[in-house]
PDB file of C-alpha atoms in Angstrom:
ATOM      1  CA  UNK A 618       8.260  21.032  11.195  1.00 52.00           C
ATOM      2  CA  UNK A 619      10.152  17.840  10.012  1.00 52.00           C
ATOM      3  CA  UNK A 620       7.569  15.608  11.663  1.00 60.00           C
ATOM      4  CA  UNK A 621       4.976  17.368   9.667  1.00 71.00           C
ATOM      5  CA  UNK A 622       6.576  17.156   6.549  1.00 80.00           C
ATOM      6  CA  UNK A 623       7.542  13.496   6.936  1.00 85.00           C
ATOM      7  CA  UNK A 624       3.692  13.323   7.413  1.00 91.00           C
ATOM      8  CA  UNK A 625       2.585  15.548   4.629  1.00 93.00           C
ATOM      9  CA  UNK A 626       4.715  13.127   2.422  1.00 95.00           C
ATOM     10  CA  UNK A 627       3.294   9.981   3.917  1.00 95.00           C
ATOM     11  CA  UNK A 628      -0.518  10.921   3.028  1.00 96.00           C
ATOM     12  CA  UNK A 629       0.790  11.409  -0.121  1.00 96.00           C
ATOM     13  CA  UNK A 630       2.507   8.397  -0.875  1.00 97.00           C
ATOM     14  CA  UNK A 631      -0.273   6.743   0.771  1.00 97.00           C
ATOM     15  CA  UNK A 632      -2.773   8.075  -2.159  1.00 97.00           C
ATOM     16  CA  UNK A 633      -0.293   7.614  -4.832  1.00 97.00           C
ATOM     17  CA  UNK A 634      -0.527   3.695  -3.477  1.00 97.00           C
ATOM     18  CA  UNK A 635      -4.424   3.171  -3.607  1.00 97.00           C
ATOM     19  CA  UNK A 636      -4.332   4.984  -6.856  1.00 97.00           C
ATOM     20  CA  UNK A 637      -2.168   2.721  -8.058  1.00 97.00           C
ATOM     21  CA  UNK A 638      -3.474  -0.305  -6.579  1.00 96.00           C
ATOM     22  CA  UNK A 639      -6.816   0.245  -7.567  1.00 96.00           C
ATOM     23  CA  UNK A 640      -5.704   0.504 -11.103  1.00 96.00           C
ATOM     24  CA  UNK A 641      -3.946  -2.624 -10.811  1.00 95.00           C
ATOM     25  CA  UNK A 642      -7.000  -4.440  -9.295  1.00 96.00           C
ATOM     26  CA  UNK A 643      -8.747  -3.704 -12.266  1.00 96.00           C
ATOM     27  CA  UNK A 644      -6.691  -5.336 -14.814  1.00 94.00           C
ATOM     28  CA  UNK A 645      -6.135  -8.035 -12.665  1.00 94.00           C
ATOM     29  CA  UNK A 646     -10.084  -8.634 -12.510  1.00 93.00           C
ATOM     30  CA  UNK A 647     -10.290  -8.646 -16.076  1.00 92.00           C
ATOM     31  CA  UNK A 648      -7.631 -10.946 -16.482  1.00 90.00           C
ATOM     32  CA  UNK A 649      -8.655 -13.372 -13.584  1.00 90.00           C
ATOM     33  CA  UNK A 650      -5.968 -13.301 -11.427  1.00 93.00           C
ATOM     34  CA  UNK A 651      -6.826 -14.486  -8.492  1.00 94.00           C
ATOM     35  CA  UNK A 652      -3.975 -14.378  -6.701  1.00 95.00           C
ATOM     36  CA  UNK A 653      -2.964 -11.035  -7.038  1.00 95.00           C
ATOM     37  CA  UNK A 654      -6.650  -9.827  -6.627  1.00 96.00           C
ATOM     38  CA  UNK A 655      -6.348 -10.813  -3.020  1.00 96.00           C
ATOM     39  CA  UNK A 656      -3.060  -9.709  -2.311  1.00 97.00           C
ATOM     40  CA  UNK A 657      -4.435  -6.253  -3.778  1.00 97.00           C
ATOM     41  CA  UNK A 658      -7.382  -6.192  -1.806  1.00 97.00           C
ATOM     42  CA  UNK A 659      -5.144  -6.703   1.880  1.00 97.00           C
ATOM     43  CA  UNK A 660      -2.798  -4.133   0.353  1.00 98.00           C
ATOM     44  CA  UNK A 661      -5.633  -1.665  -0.196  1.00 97.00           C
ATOM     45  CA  UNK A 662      -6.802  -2.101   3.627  1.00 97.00           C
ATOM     46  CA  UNK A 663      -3.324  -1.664   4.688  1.00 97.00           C
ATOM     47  CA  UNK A 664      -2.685   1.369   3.448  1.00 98.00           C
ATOM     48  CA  UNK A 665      -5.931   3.207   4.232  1.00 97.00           C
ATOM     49  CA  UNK A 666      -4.841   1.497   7.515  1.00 97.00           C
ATOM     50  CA  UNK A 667      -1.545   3.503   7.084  1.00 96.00           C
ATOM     51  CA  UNK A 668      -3.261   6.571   6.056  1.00 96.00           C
ATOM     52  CA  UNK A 669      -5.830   6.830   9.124  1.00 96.00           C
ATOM     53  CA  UNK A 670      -2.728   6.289  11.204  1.00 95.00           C
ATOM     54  CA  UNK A 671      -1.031   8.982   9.626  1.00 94.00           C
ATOM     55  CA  UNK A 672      -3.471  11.473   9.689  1.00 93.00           C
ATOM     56  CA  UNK A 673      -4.589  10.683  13.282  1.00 92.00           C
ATOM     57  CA  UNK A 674      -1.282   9.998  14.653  1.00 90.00           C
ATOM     58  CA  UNK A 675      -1.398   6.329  15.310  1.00 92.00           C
ATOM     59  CA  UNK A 676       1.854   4.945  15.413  1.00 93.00           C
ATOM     60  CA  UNK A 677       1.273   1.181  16.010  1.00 94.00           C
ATOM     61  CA  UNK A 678      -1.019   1.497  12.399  1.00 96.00           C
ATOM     62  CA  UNK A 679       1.979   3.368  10.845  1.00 96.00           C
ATOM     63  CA  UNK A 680       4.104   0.677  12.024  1.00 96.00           C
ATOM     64  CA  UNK A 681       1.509  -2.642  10.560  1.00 97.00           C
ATOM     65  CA  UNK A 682       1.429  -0.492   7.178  1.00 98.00           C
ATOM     66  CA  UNK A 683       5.816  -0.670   7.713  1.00 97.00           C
ATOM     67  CA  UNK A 684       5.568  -4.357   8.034  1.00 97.00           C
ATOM     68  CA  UNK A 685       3.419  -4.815   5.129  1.00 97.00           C
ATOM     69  CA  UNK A 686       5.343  -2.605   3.099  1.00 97.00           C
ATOM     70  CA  UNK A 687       8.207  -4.732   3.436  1.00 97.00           C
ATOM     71  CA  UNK A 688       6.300  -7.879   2.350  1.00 97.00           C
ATOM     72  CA  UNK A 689       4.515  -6.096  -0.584  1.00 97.00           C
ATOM     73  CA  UNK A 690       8.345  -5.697  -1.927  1.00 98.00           C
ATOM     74  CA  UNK A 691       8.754  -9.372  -1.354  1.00 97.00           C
ATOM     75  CA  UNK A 692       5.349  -9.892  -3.677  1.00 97.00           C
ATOM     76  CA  UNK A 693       6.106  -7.540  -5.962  1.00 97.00           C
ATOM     77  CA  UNK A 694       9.658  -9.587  -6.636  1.00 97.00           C
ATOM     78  CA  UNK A 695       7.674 -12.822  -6.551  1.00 97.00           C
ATOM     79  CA  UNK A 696       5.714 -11.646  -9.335  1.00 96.00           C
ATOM     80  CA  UNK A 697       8.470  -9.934 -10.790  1.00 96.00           C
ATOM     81  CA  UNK A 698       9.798 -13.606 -11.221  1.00 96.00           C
ATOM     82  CA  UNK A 699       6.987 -15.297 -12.601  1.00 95.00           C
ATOM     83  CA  UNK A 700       6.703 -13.629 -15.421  1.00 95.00           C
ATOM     84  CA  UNK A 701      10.623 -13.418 -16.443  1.00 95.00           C
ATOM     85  CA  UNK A 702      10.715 -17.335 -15.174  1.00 93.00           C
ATOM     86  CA  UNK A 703      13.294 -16.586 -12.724  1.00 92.00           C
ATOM     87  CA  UNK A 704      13.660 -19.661 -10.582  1.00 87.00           C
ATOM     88  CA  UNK A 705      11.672 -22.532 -11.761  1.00 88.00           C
ATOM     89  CA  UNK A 706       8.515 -20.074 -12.246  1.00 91.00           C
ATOM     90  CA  UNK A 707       6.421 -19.954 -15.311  1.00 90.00           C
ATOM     91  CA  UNK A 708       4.303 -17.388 -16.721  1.00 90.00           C
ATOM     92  CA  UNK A 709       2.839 -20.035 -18.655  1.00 88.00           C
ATOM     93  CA  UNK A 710       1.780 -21.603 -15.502  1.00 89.00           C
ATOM     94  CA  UNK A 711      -1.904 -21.092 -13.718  1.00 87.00           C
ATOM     95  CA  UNK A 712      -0.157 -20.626 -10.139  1.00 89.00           C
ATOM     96  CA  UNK A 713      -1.893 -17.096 -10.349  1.00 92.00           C
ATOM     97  CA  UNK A 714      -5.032 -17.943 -11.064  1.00 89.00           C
ATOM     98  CA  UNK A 715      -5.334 -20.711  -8.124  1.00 85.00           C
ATOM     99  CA  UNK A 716      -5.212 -23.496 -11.136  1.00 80.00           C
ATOM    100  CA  UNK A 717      -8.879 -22.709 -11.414  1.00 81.00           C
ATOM    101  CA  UNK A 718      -8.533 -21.396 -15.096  1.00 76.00           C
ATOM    102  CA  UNK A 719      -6.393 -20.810 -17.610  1.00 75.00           C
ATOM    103  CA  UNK A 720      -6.714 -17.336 -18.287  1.00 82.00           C
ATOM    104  CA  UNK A 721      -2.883 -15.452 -18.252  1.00 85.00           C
ATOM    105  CA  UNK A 722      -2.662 -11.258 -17.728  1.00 90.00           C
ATOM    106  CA  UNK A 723      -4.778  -9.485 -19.314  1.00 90.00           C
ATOM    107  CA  UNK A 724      -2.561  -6.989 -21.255  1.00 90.00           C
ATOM    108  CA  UNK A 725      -1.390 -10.765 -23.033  1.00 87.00           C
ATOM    109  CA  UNK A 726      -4.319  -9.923 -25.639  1.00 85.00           C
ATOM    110  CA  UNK A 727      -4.985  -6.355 -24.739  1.00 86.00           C
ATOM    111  CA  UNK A 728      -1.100  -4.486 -24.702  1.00 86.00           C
ATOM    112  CA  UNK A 729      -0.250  -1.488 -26.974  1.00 86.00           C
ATOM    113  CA  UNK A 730      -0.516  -2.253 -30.434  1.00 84.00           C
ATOM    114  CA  UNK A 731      -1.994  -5.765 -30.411  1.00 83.00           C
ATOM    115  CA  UNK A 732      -3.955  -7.511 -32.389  1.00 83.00           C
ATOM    116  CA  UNK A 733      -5.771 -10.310 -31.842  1.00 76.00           C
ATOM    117  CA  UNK A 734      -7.117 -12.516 -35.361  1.00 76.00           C
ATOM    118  CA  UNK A 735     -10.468 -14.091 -34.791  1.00 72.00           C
ATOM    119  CA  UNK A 736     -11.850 -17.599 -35.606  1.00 66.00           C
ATOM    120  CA  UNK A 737     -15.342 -18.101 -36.024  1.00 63.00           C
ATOM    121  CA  UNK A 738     -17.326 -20.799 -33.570  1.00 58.00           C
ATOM    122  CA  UNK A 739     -17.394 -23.894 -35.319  1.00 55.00           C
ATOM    123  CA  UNK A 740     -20.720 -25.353 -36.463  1.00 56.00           C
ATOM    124  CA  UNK A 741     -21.887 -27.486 -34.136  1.00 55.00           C
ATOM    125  CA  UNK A 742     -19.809 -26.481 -31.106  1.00 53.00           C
ATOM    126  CA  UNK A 743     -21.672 -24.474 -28.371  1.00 52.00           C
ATOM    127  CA  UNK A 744     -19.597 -22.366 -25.942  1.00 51.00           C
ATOM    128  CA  UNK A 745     -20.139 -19.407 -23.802  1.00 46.00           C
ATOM    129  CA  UNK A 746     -18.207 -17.089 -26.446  1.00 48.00           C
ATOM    130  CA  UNK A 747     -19.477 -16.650 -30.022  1.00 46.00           C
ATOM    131  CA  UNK A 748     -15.728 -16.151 -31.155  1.00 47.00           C
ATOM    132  CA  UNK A 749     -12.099 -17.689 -29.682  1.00 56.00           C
ATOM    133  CA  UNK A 750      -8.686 -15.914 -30.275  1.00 51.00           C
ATOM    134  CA  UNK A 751      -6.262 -17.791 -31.775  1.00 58.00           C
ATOM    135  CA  UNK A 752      -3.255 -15.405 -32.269  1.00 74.00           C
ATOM    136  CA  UNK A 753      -2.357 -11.845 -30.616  1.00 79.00           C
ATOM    137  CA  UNK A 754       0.221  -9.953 -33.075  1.00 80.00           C
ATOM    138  CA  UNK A 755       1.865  -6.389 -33.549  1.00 78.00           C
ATOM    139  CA  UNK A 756       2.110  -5.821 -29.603  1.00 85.00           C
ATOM    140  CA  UNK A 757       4.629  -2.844 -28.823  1.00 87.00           C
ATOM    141  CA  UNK A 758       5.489  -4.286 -26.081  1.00 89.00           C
ATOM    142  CA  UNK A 759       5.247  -8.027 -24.620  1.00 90.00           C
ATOM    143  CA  UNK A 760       2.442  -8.285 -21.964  1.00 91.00           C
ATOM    144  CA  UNK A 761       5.066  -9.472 -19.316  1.00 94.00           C
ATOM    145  CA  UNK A 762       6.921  -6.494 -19.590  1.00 94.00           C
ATOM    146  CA  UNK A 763       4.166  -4.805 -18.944  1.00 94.00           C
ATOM    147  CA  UNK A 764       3.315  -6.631 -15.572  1.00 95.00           C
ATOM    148  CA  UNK A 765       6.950  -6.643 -14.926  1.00 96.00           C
ATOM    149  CA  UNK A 766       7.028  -2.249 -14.962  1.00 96.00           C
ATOM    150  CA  UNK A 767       3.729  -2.444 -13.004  1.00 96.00           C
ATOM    151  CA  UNK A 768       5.554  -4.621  -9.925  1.00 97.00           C
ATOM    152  CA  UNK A 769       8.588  -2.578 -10.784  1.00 97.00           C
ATOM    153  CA  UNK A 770       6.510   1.004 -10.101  1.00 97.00           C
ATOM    154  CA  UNK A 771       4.984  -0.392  -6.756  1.00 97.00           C
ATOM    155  CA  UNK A 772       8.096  -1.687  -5.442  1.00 98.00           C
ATOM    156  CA  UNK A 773       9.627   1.738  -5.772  1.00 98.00           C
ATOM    157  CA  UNK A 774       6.541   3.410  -4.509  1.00 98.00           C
ATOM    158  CA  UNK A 775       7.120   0.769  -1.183  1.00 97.00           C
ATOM    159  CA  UNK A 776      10.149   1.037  -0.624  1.00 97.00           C
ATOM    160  CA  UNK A 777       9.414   5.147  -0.075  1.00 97.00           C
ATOM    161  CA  UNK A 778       6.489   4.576   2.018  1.00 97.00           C
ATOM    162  CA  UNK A 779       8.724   2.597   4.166  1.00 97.00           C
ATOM    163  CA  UNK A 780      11.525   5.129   4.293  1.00 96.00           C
ATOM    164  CA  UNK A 781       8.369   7.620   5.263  1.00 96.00           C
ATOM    165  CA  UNK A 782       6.878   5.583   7.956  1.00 96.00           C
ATOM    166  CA  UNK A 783       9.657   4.468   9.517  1.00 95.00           C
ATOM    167  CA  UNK A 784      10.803   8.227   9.894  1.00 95.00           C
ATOM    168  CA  UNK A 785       7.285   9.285  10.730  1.00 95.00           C
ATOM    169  CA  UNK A 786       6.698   6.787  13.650  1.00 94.00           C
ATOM    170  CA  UNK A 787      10.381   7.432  15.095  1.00 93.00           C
ATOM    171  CA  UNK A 788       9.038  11.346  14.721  1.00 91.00           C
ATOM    172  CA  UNK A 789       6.171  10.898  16.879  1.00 91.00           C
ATOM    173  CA  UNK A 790       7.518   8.599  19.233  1.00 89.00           C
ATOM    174  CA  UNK A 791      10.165  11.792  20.091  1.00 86.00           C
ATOM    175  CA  UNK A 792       7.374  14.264  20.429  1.00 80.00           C
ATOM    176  CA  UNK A 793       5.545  12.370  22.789  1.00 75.00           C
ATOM    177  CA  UNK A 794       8.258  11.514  24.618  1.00 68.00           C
ATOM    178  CA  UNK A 795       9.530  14.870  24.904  1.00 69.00           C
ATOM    179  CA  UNK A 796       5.782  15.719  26.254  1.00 59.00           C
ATOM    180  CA  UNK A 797       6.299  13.500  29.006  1.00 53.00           C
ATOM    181  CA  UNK A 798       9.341  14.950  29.982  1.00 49.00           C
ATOM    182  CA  UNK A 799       8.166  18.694  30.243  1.00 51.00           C
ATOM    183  CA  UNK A 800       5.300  17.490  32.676  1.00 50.00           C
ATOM    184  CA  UNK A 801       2.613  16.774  29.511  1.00 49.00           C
ATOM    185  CA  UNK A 802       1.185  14.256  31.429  1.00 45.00           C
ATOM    186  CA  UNK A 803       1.436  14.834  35.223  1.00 47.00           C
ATOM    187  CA  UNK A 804      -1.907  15.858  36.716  1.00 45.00           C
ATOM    188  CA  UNK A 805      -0.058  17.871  39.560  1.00 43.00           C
ATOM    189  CA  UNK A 806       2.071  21.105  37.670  1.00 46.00           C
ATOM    190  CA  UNK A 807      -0.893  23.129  37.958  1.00 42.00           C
ATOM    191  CA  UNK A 808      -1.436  22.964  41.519  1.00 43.00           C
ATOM    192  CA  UNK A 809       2.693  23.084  42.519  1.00 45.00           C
ATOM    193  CA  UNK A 810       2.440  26.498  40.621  1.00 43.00           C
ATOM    194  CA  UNK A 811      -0.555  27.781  42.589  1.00 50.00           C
ATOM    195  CA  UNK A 812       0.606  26.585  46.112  1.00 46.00           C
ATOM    196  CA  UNK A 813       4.222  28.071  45.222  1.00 44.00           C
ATOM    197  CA  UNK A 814       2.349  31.028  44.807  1.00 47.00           C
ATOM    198  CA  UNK A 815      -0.071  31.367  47.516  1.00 47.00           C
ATOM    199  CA  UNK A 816       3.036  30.861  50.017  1.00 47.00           C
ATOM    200  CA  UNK A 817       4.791  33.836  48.156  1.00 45.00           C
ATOM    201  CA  UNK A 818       1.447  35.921  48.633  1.00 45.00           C
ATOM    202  CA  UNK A 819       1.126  34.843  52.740  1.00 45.00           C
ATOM    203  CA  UNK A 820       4.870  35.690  53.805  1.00 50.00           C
ATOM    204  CA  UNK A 821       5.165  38.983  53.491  1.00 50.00           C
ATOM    205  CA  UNK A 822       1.751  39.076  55.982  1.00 46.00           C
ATOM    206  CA  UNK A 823       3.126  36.810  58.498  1.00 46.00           C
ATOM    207  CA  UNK A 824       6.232  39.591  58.294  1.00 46.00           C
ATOM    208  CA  UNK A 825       3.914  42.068  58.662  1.00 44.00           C
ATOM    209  CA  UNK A 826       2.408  40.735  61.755  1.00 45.00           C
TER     210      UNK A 826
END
């Protein structure tokens, strides 16, 4: 009953994750984050990973999606950093983006409430834009708080998957040892039982005779 629980649970914090992660890949596409697009993407496989093992009772999956969990956290810290500039980080920096561009989170021109004032191209100057932003005002909120609750959300989410899994795996690992101990796996019960009882059936004859 507890193991399926634990399981029940599991699947469901296993969901809650690609939901979340998918919406996270999407803002990090339209902001050009490189870095964290990839780490997505391996965190998506892990936990469908997780999931099948769940569902199918795979421990040595539960146990990769465990590891991972673990080094999500770690990520999720990492980028918890950058953008408070813990630690010689810089959100100003392009460490995200692979220094192949200089484009910064997307919710830096897109967060609740903001505003972004528009310059017209000047004449003469061809670009792939017909406008460039110059200034984002009247944001609620400052876009690396923003990034900062999203890391914040799927470090708590982790660190429960982890809790889960780890309970799940020791779960299953009892049951099937357990199995083995009643005789789940020996090939010979069967026939013990059936010669125990054929010798029961012949002795009262030989008695007889």
């Amino acid at each position: 009953m507890g193991c399926c629980s634990g399981r029940c649970t599991l699947i469901f914090i296993c969901t809650l994750q690609l939901v979340l992660a998918l919406e996270r890949q999407v803002f990090d596409f339209l902001g050009y984050q490189w870095a964290p697009i990839l780490a997505n993407f391996f965190h998506i496989i892990i936990v469908i990973l997780g999931l099948f093992g769940t569902i199918q009772y795979r421990p040595r999956y539960i146990v990769v999606y465990t590891v991972w969990a673990a080094l999500w956290v770690a990520w999720n810290v990492f980028i918890i950093c950058f953008y408070l500039d813990v630690g010689g980080l810089s959100k100003e920096s392009d460490l995200l983006t692979f220094n192949i561009s200089a484009h910064h989170s997307w919710w830096s021109e897109h967060g609740p409430g903001c505003v972004r004032r528009e310059m017209p191209q000047a004449p003469g100057v061809r670009t792939t834009e017909s406008h460039s932003y110059i200034s984002v005002m009247g944001c609620f909120m400052d876009y690396q708080y923003i990034e900062v609750m999203h890391s914040s959300v799927q470090i708590f989410v982790a660190l429960l998957g982890f809790v889960y899994a780890c309970y799940v795996v020791s779960a299953i690992t009892e049951e099937e040892d357990s199995f083995d101990f009643i005789g789940g796996f020996d090939p010979f019960p069967l026939y013990h039982v059936n010669e125990k009882s054929s010798h029961l059936l012949l002795k009262p004859m030989h008695l007889s005779t």
